Coordinates of C-alpha atoms in Angstrom, one line a residue:
X1 CA -0.2 -0.1 0.2
X2 CA 1.6 3.2 -1.1
X3 CA 1.6 6.3 1.2
X4 CA 2.0 9.4 -0.7
X5 CA 2.9 12.9 0.3
X6 CA 3.2 16.4 -1.1
X7 CA 4.0 19.8 -0.4
X8 CA 1.6 22.1 -1.8
X9 CA 0.6 25.3 -1.3
X10 CA -3.4 26.6 -0.6
X11 CA -2.9 28.1 -4.4
X12 CA -1.9 24.4 -5.7
X13 CA -4.0 22.9 -3.8
X14 CA -7.0 25.2 -5.9
X15 CA -5.7 25.0 -8.8
X16 CA -5.2 21.0 -9.3
X17 CA -6.0 19.8 -13.0
X18 CA -8.0 16.5 -12.1
X19 CA -10.8 17.3 -10.2
X20 CA -12.1 20.2 -7.5
X21 CA -10.4 18.8 -3.9
X22 CA -13.1 18.9 -1.4
X23 CA -11.6 18.2 2.4
X24 CA -14.6 16.3 4.9
X25 CA -13.4 16.5 9.0
X26 CA -14.7 12.4 9.7
X27 CA -17.0 11.9 13.0
X28 CA -14.6 10.9 15.1
X29 CA -12.3 14.0 15.0
X30 CA -13.2 16.6 17.6
X31 CA -14.9 19.8 16.5
X32 CA -12.3 22.5 16.5
X33 CA -11.2 24.2 19.9
X34 CA -7.9 26.5 18.8
X35 CA -8.3 29.4 21.1
X36 CA -7.2 32.6 20.9
X37 CA -3.5 31.8 21.6
X38 CA -2.9 29.8 19.2
X39 CA -4.5 31.4 16.3
X40 CA -2.5 34.9 17.7
X41 CA 0.1 32.8 17.0
X42 CA -0.1 31.2 14.1
X43 CA -1.1 34.5 12.3
X44 CA 2.0 35.9 14.1
X45 CA 3.8 33.7 12.9
X46 CA 3.2 33.7 9.4
X47 CA 2.8 37.4 9.6
X48 CA 6.5 37.7 10.7
X49 CA 7.8 35.7 7.9
X50 CA 6.0 37.6 5.3
X51 CA 7.4 40.6 7.5
X52 CA 11.2 39.2 6.6
X53 CA 10.7 38.1 3.1
X54 CA 10.6 35.0 3.2
X55 CA 10.3 32.6 0.2
X56 CA 8.2 29.7 1.7
X57 CA 6.4 29.8 5.8
X58 CA 6.0 25.5 6.2
X59 CA 2.5 24.7 8.4
X60 CA 3.0 21.0 9.4
X61 CA 2.0 18.6 7.6
X62 CA -1.8 16.7 7.2
X63 CA -2.7 13.0 6.9
X64 CA -5.8 12.2 4.7
X65 CA -7.5 9.2 3.4
X66 CA -9.2 9.6 -0.6
X67 CA -12.8 8.8 -0.2
X68 CA -14.2 10.2 -3.5
X69 CA -17.6 8.6 -4.3
X70 CA -18.7 7.4 -8.1
X71 CA -21.5 10.5 -7.8
X72 CA -18.6 12.6 -7.0
X73 CA -16.8 11.9 -10.0
X74 CA -19.6 13.0 -11.8
X75 CA -19.5 16.3 -10.0
X76 CA -16.0 16.5 -10.7
X77 CA -15.0 16.3 -7.5
X78 CA -12.2 14.4 -5.1
X79 CA -13.1 14.3 -1.7
X80 CA -10.3 13.7 1.1
X81 CA -10.9 13.0 4.9
X82 CA -8.5 14.9 7.5
X83 CA -7.3 12.1 9.6
X84 CA -4.8 14.6 11.4
X85 CA -4.4 18.4 11.0
X86 CA -7.7 19.4 10.8
X87 CA -7.6 22.1 13.6
X88 CA -4.9 23.8 11.1
X89 CA -6.5 23.1 8.1
X90 CA -9.8 24.6 9.1
X91 CA -8.0 27.1 10.8
X92 CA -6.7 28.8 7.3
X93 CA -10.5 27.8 6.1
X94 CA -11.8 30.5 8.3
X95 CA -9.2 32.9 7.2
X96 CA -10.2 32.6 4.0
X97 CA -13.7 33.7 4.6
X98 CA -12.9 36.6 6.5
X99 CA -13.3 40.3 5.1
X100 CA -10.1 41.5 2.7
X101 CA -8.4 37.6 3.3
X102 CA -11.4 36.5 1.4
X103 CA -10.6 39.0 -2.0
X104 CA -7.3 36.9 -2.3
X105 CA -7.9 33.6 -0.8
X106 CA -11.7 33.3 -1.6
X107 CA -10.8 30.4 -3.9
X108 CA -9.1 28.3 -1.6
X109 CA -12.7 28.8 0.8
X110 CA -15.4 27.7 -1.8
X111 CA -16.0 25.3 -5.0
X112 CA -17.4 25.9 -7.6
X113 CA -19.5 23.7 -9.1
X114 CA -21.8 23.7 -12.3
X115 CA -25.1 24.6 -10.3
X116 CA -23.7 25.8 -7.0
X117 CA -20.9 27.3 -4.8
X118 CA -20.2 24.9 -2.1
X119 CA -17.8 25.0 1.1
X120 CA -14.3 23.6 0.6
X121 CA -14.1 22.2 3.4
X122 CA -17.0 20.0 5.8
X123 CA -17.9 18.1 9.1
X124 CA -19.1 14.4 9.0
X125 CA -23.1 13.9 9.9
X126 CA -23.0 17.9 11.9
X127 CA -25.5 19.7 9.9
X128 CA -25.7 23.0 11.5
X129 CA -21.6 23.1 11.5
X130 CA -21.8 22.7 8.1
X131 CA -25.0 25.4 7.9
X132 CA -22.4 27.7 9.6
X133 CA -19.6 26.8 7.2
X134 CA -22.0 27.6 3.7
X135 CA -22.9 30.4 5.4
X136 CA -19.2 32.4 4.1
X137 CA -19.9 31.3 1.0
X138 CA -20.5 34.1 -1.7
X139 CA -24.0 35.6 -1.6
X140 CA -24.8 34.3 1.8
X141 CA -25.2 36.6 4.7
X142 CA -22.8 35.4 7.0
X143 CA -25.5 35.1 9.5
X144 CA -26.5 32.0 11.2
X145 CA -28.5 30.3 14.3
X146 CA -25.5 30.8 17.1
X147 CA -25.2 26.8 18.6
X148 CA -22.4 25.4 20.6
X149 CA -20.8 23.6 18.1
X150 CA -20.0 26.7 16.4
X151 CA -18.9 28.8 19.2
X152 CA -15.4 28.6 18.5
X153 CA -15.2 28.8 15.0
X154 CA -17.1 32.1 15.7
X155 CA -14.9 33.2 18.3
X156 CA -11.7 32.7 15.7
X157 CA -13.5 34.6 13.0
X158 CA -13.2 37.6 15.3
X159 CA -10.0 37.7 16.0
X160 CA -8.7 36.8 12.6
X161 CA -11.4 40.1 11.8
X162 CA -9.6 42.1 14.3
X163 CA -5.6 41.0 13.3
X164 CA -5.8 44.7 12.0
X165 CA -6.1 46.3 14.9
X166 CA -3.9 43.7 17.2
X167 CA -0.9 43.2 15.4
X168 CA 2.1 45.2 15.3
X169 CA 4.7 45.2 12.7
X170 CA 8.4 45.5 13.4
X171 CA 9.3 48.0 11.2
X172 CA 6.5 50.5 12.8
X173 CA 4.4 50.7 9.3
X174 CA 1.0 50.8 9.4
X175 CA -1.3 47.2 9.4
X176 CA -3.9 48.9 6.4
X177 CA -5.7 47.0 4.2
X178 CA -3.1 46.9 1.3
X179 CA -0.6 45.5 4.3
X180 CA -3.6 42.4 4.8
X181 CA -3.9 42.0 0.5
X182 CA -0.3 41.2 0.4
X183 CA -0.5 39.5 3.6
X184 CA -2.9 37.2 2.2
X185 CA -1.6 37.1 -1.2
X186 CA 2.3 35.5 0.8
X187 CA -0.7 33.1 3.4
X188 CA -1.9 32.3 -0.2
X189 CA 1.1 31.3 -2.2
X190 CA 4.0 30.5 -0.1
X191 CA 2.4 28.9 3.2
X192 CA 2.8 24.9 2.6
X193 CA 1.5 22.4 3.7
X194 CA 2.7 18.4 3.5
X195 CA -0.4 16.1 2.3
X196 CA 0.4 12.7 3.4
X197 CA -2.2 10.7 1.8
X198 CA -2.9 6.9 3.0
X199 CA -4.4 4.2 1.4
X200 CA -8.1 3.2 2.7
X201 CA -7.2 0.4 4.3
X202 CA -4.3 0.9 6.1
X203 CA -4.6 0.3 9.8
X204 CA -5.0 4.1 10.8
X205 CA -5.0 3.6 14.4
X206 CA -1.2 2.6 14.3
X207 CA 0.0 4.8 11.7
X208 CA -1.6 7.9 14.2
X209 CA -0.6 6.6 16.9
X210 CA 3.1 6.5 15.2
X211 CA 3.2 9.8 13.3
X212 CA 1.5 12.4 15.9
X213 CA 4.2 13.2 18.5
X214 CA 0.9 14.9 20.6
X215 CA 0.7 11.0 21.7
X216 CA -3.4 11.6 20.9
X217 CA -3.9 8.1 19.6
X218 CA -7.0 7.6 17.1
X219 CA -9.0 4.2 19.0
X220 CA -10.6 1.5 16.9
X221 CA -14.2 2.5 18.8
X222 CA -14.1 5.8 17.3
X223 CA -12.8 4.3 13.3
X224 CA -15.9 1.3 14.0
X225 CA -18.4 4.2 14.6
X226 CA -17.3 5.9 11.3
X227 CA -17.7 2.4 10.0
X228 CA -21.2 2.1 11.2
X229 CA -22.7 5.3 11.2
X230 CA -22.0 5.6 7.4
X231 CA -24.2 3.0 6.3
X232 CA -27.1 4.5 8.3
X233 CA -28.5 7.5 6.2
X234 CA -28.4 11.3 7.0
X235 CA -31.7 11.6 8.1
X236 CA -30.6 8.9 11.0
X237 CA -27.2 8.9 11.2
X238 CA -26.8 12.4 14.3
X239 CA -29.4 10.4 16.0
X240 CA -27.8 7.1 16.4
X241 CA -24.7 9.0 16.8
X242 CA -26.1 10.8 19.9
X243 CA -26.8 6.6 21.4
X244 CA -23.4 5.9 20.9
X245 CA -22.1 8.6 21.9
X246 CA -24.4 8.6 25.5
X247 CA -23.0 4.7 25.7
X248 CA -19.2 5.2 24.9
X249 CA -18.9 7.6 28.2
X250 CA -18.3 5.2 30.7
X251 CA -17.7 7.2 33.2
X252 CA -21.0 8.4 33.7
X253 CA -24.8 7.2 33.5
X254 CA -26.1 6.9 30.0
X255 CA -29.2 9.4 30.3
X256 CA -27.0 11.9 32.1
X257 CA -25.2 11.0 28.8
X258 CA -28.0 11.7 26.1
X259 CA -29.0 14.9 28.3
X260 CA -25.9 16.6 28.1
X261 CA -24.9 16.0 24.3
X262 CA -28.4 16.2 22.8
X263 CA -29.4 19.1 25.3
X264 CA -32.9 16.8 25.7
X265 CA -34.8 17.2 29.1
X266 CA -33.8 14.9 31.4
X267 CA -37.3 14.7 32.2
X268 CA -38.2 13.0 29.4
X269 CA -36.0 10.4 29.7
X270 CA -37.9 10.0 32.9
X271 CA -41.2 9.6 31.6
X272 CA -39.6 6.9 29.4
X273 CA -38.0 5.0 32.5
X274 CA -40.9 5.2 34.2
X275 CA -43.1 3.5 31.2
X276 CA -40.7 0.9 31.4
X277 CA -39.9 2.0 28.4
X278 CA -36.3 3.6 28.8
X279 CA -34.5 0.1 27.4
X280 CA -36.3 0.8 24.0
X281 CA -34.1 2.4 21.1
X282 CA -37.4 3.4 19.2
X283 CA -39.1 5.5 22.1
X284 CA -35.7 7.7 22.9
X285 CA -35.4 8.1 18.9
X286 CA -38.9 9.5 19.0
X287 CA -37.6 12.1 21.3
X288 CA -34.6 12.6 19.9
X289 CA -36.4 13.2 16.5
X290 CA -39.1 15.7 18.4
X291 CA -36.3 17.8 19.9
X292 CA -34.7 18.0 16.5
X293 CA -38.0 19.6 15.2
X294 CA -38.2 22.0 17.9
X295 CA -34.5 23.2 17.6
X296 CA -35.6 23.5 14.2
X297 CA -38.9 25.8 14.8
X298 CA -36.9 27.6 17.8
X299 CA -33.8 28.6 15.0
X300 CA -36.5 29.7 12.5
X301 CA -38.8 31.6 15.0
X302 CA -36.7 33.7 17.3
X303 CA -38.5 34.7 20.6
X304 CA -39.0 38.5 20.7
X305 CA -38.5 40.7 24.1
X306 CA -42.2 40.6 24.5
X307 CA -42.4 37.1 24.4
X308 CA -39.6 37.1 26.7
X309 CA -41.0 39.1 29.5
X310 CA -44.9 37.5 28.6
X311 CA -42.3 33.6 30.1
X312 CA -43.4 31.8 26.6
X313 CA -42.7 28.7 27.1
X314 CA -41.5 26.2 24.4
X315 CA -42.6 22.3 24.7
X316 CA -38.7 21.6 25.2
X317 CA -38.1 23.9 27.9
X318 CA -36.5 23.7 31.1
X319 CA -35.0 20.3 32.6
X320 CA -31.3 20.2 30.2
X321 CA -30.6 22.8 33.2
X322 CA -31.9 19.9 36.2
X323 CA -29.3 17.4 34.5
X324 CA -26.3 20.1 33.8
X325 CA -26.8 21.3 37.7
X326 CA -24.2 18.2 38.8
X327 CA -22.0 19.0 35.8
X328 CA -19.3 19.6 37.7
X329 CA -19.4 17.2 40.6
X330 CA -16.3 14.6 40.6
X331 CA -17.2 11.5 39.3
X332 CA -18.7 9.2 42.5
X333 CA -19.6 6.1 39.9
X334 CA -17.0 4.6 37.4
X335 CA -17.2 1.7 35.4
X336 CA -15.7 -1.9 36.2
X337 CA -14.4 -2.5 32.4
X338 CA -13.6 -0.1 29.6
X339 CA -16.0 0.6 26.2
X340 CA -13.9 -1.6 23.7
X341 CA -14.7 -4.5 26.1
X342 CA -18.1 -4.0 26.7
X343 CA -18.8 -3.3 22.8
X344 CA -17.6 -6.7 22.7
X345 CA -20.0 -8.1 24.6
X346 CA -22.9 -6.6 23.3
X347 CA -21.5 -7.8 19.3
X348 CA -21.4 -11.4 21.4
X349 CA -25.1 -10.6 22.4
X350 CA -26.2 -9.5 18.6
X351 CA -24.9 -12.5 17.7
X352 CA -26.6 -14.6 19.7
X353 CA -29.7 -13.2 18.9
X354 CA -29.2 -13.7 15.3
X355 CA -28.6 -17.0 15.5
X356 CA -24.7 -16.7 14.5
X357 CA -21.4 -18.5 16.4
X358 CA -19.9 -16.8 19.1
X359 CA -16.7 -14.6 18.9
X360 CA -13.6 -17.4 19.3
X361 CA -12.4 -14.8 22.2
X362 CA -12.6 -11.4 23.7
X363 CA -9.8 -9.3 23.2
X364 CA -10.4 -5.4 23.0
X365 CA -7.7 -4.8 21.3
X366 CA -8.5 -6.7 18.1
X367 CA -11.8 -5.0 18.7
X368 CA -11.6 -3.8 14.7
X369 CA -10.7 -7.2 13.3
X370 CA -13.8 -9.4 15.4
X371 CA -16.5 -6.6 14.0
X372 CA -15.1 -6.5 10.5
X373 CA -15.3 -10.9 11.0
X374 CA -18.4 -11.1 12.4
X375 CA -20.5 -7.8 11.6
X376 CA -19.3 -5.5 9.0
X377 CA -19.2 -8.6 6.1
X378 CA -19.9 -6.7 2.4
X379 CA -24.1 -7.4 1.4
X380 CA -26.3 -5.1 0.4
X381 CA -27.0 -1.4 1.6
X382 CA -29.9 -1.9 2.5
X383 CA -29.0 -5.1 4.9
X384 CA -25.6 -2.7 6.6
X385 CA -28.2 -0.7 6.9
X386 CA -30.1 -2.7 9.2
X387 CA -27.4 -3.9 10.3
X388 CA -25.4 -0.9 12.0
X389 CA -28.9 0.8 13.1
X390 CA -29.2 -2.5 14.9
X391 CA -26.9 -3.0 16.6
X392 CA -26.7 0.7 18.2
X393 CA -30.0 -0.1 19.2
X394 CA -28.8 -3.2 21.2
X395 CA -26.2 -1.4 22.7
X396 CA -28.3 1.1 24.0
X397 CA -30.7 -1.3 25.4
X398 CA -27.3 -2.8 27.2
X399 CA -26.1 0.4 28.0
X400 CA -29.3 0.9 30.3
X401 CA -29.4 -2.4 31.4
X402 CA -25.9 -1.6 32.9
X403 CA -26.4 1.4 34.5
X404 CA -29.4 -0.4 36.4
X405 CA -28.2 -4.1 37.4
X406 CA -24.4 -4.4 36.7
X407 CA -22.0 -3.7 39.5
X408 CA -18.9 0.2 39.7
X409 CA -16.5 1.3 41.9
X410 CA -18.4 3.5 44.0
X411 CA -16.9 5.8 45.7
X412 CA -17.6 5.8 49.5
X413 CA -15.6 8.5 51.6
X414 CA -12.0 6.7 52.5
X415 CA -12.9 3.7 50.5
X416 CA -14.3 3.0 46.7
X417 CA -16.3 -0.2 46.2
X418 CA -18.0 -2.5 44.1
X419 CA -21.9 -1.5 44.3
X420 CA -24.9 -1.7 42.1
X421 CA -26.2 2.2 42.0
X422 CA -30.0 2.0 43.4
X423 CA -32.0 3.5 40.6
X424 CA -35.8 5.4 41.3
X425 CA -37.6 8.0 40.4
X426 CA -38.5 11.9 41.5
X427 CA -41.0 14.1 41.0
X428 CA -41.0 17.9 40.5
X429 CA -44.0 20.0 39.0
X430 CA -45.7 17.1 37.2
X431 CA -42.2 16.1 35.7
X432 CA -40.1 12.9 36.7
X433 CA -36.5 12.8 37.0
X434 CA -33.7 9.8 37.0
X435 CA -32.2 9.4 40.6
X436 CA -29.0 6.9 41.4
X437 CA -27.8 6.5 44.2
X438 CA -24.6 5.4 46.6
X439 CA -26.3 3.7 49.1
X440 CA -24.0 1.0 50.1
X441 CA -27.7 -0.8 52.0
X442 CA -29.9 -1.7 48.5
X443 CA -29.0 -4.7 46.4
X444 CA -26.0 -5.9 48.8
X445 CA -26.4 -9.9 47.6
X446 CA -26.2 -9.4 44.3
X447 CA -23.3 -6.9 44.4
X448 CA -21.0 -9.4 46.3
X449 CA -22.3 -11.9 44.0
X450 CA -20.4 -9.8 41.0
X451 CA -17.5 -8.5 42.7
X452 CA -16.8 -11.9 43.4
X453 CA -17.2 -12.9 39.5
X454 CA -15.0 -9.8 39.0
X455 CA -12.0 -10.8 41.0
X456 CA -12.3 -14.4 40.0
X457 CA -12.9 -14.0 36.2
X458 CA -9.7 -12.7 34.1
X459 CA -9.5 -8.9 33.8
X460 CA -9.0 -7.9 30.2
X461 CA -12.3 -11.1 29.3
X462 CA -15.1 -10.9 32.7
X463 CA -17.2 -13.7 29.8
X464 CA -19.4 -13.5 33.3
X465 CA -21.0 -10.6 31.8
X466 CA -22.7 -11.7 28.4
X467 CA -25.0 -14.0 29.9
X468 CA -25.5 -11.0 32.7
X469 CA -26.8 -9.2 30.8

């Protein structure tokens, strides 16, 4: 499998002969998180290099995997996933959308198709972020709904726009519009990145671990998440991603994770639990769908000051504050296993329900290999969709059972003990909420039995968990 590394300026990226190049941030990557210091440092370093009259400014590298589809080819596009380097790349993209800079670097911000102009940068399944990116395109207002996912980007753009006022040239000359245009030309034509393209079949986790000197490892379960969500239709993908994310954080309780990730009201899940429906993923999907519809309606119809003064409420008000109230507290319960091992036990249950043979072994470092052999085999699109959706729905059901019936390490002051966290419901203003207790007088017998199994079984497998769940 060949690896191709080449040096590119932004101008060279724009003027590729074979097709227009687009870049995608995969779902397992973080959102844009650079802060003021990182952005100021980058802008200042590039400006200093320009002031010194340097012929080239080397910005580092980015790791790519080509994901061009047949539909992309028909449009004259080549699409690449940004496996590493997306923070720098996104910073340059945003810089190309800022006033004055855009006059010189604008071609880097966009791809012109026959019937439309689209951003050169895209984020997988984060449609609100993509709406924000699209609002920066020519002819757009530059105004989009303010959501938490775009907050860092908005702050970055404001900082870039104010660079004219904050940067001080060494020669004391003014930083005026003409200077910014010349600086933008330097960034567009002289700032270079090494783009390394690797084959799609390569072990990205191992490669990322080897080349990334920051020591940030791409987790196998994040790649697995991407593989499964890719087979789920776009209109459903965000819901399934939310369920996966809630299950993946094994340090918290699943209903709190889901509320914090989606801003779903806590009492909605409390209602489901009271009815015995929290286990049923289809009921949770219904809540998430209605929450998404309400969010769209809220962004479409802003409240007036008069509405606010008169206390106009929406269907999905309050509740989120309840779930977030103890967000700052140190966690008092932690899982006895990690998420990769939990995934393998869920896979064993999925295979049992499908009437298929059990895994030959449970080994979390072989997570992707085991899933590829038993769940991700080639199949028709409809079958792959049903398989991915069914597994994530099962994952949710098992995680709800896990939090209610499986021991955790629970902080009891001076000691940390094995304990099942008692689940109950409390009512407030006719709304029901899920409560978790660390009262060690409850379910002692079951806790002791599981603790015996935990200490007597191999810690890297815990085969007893599959039949118990």
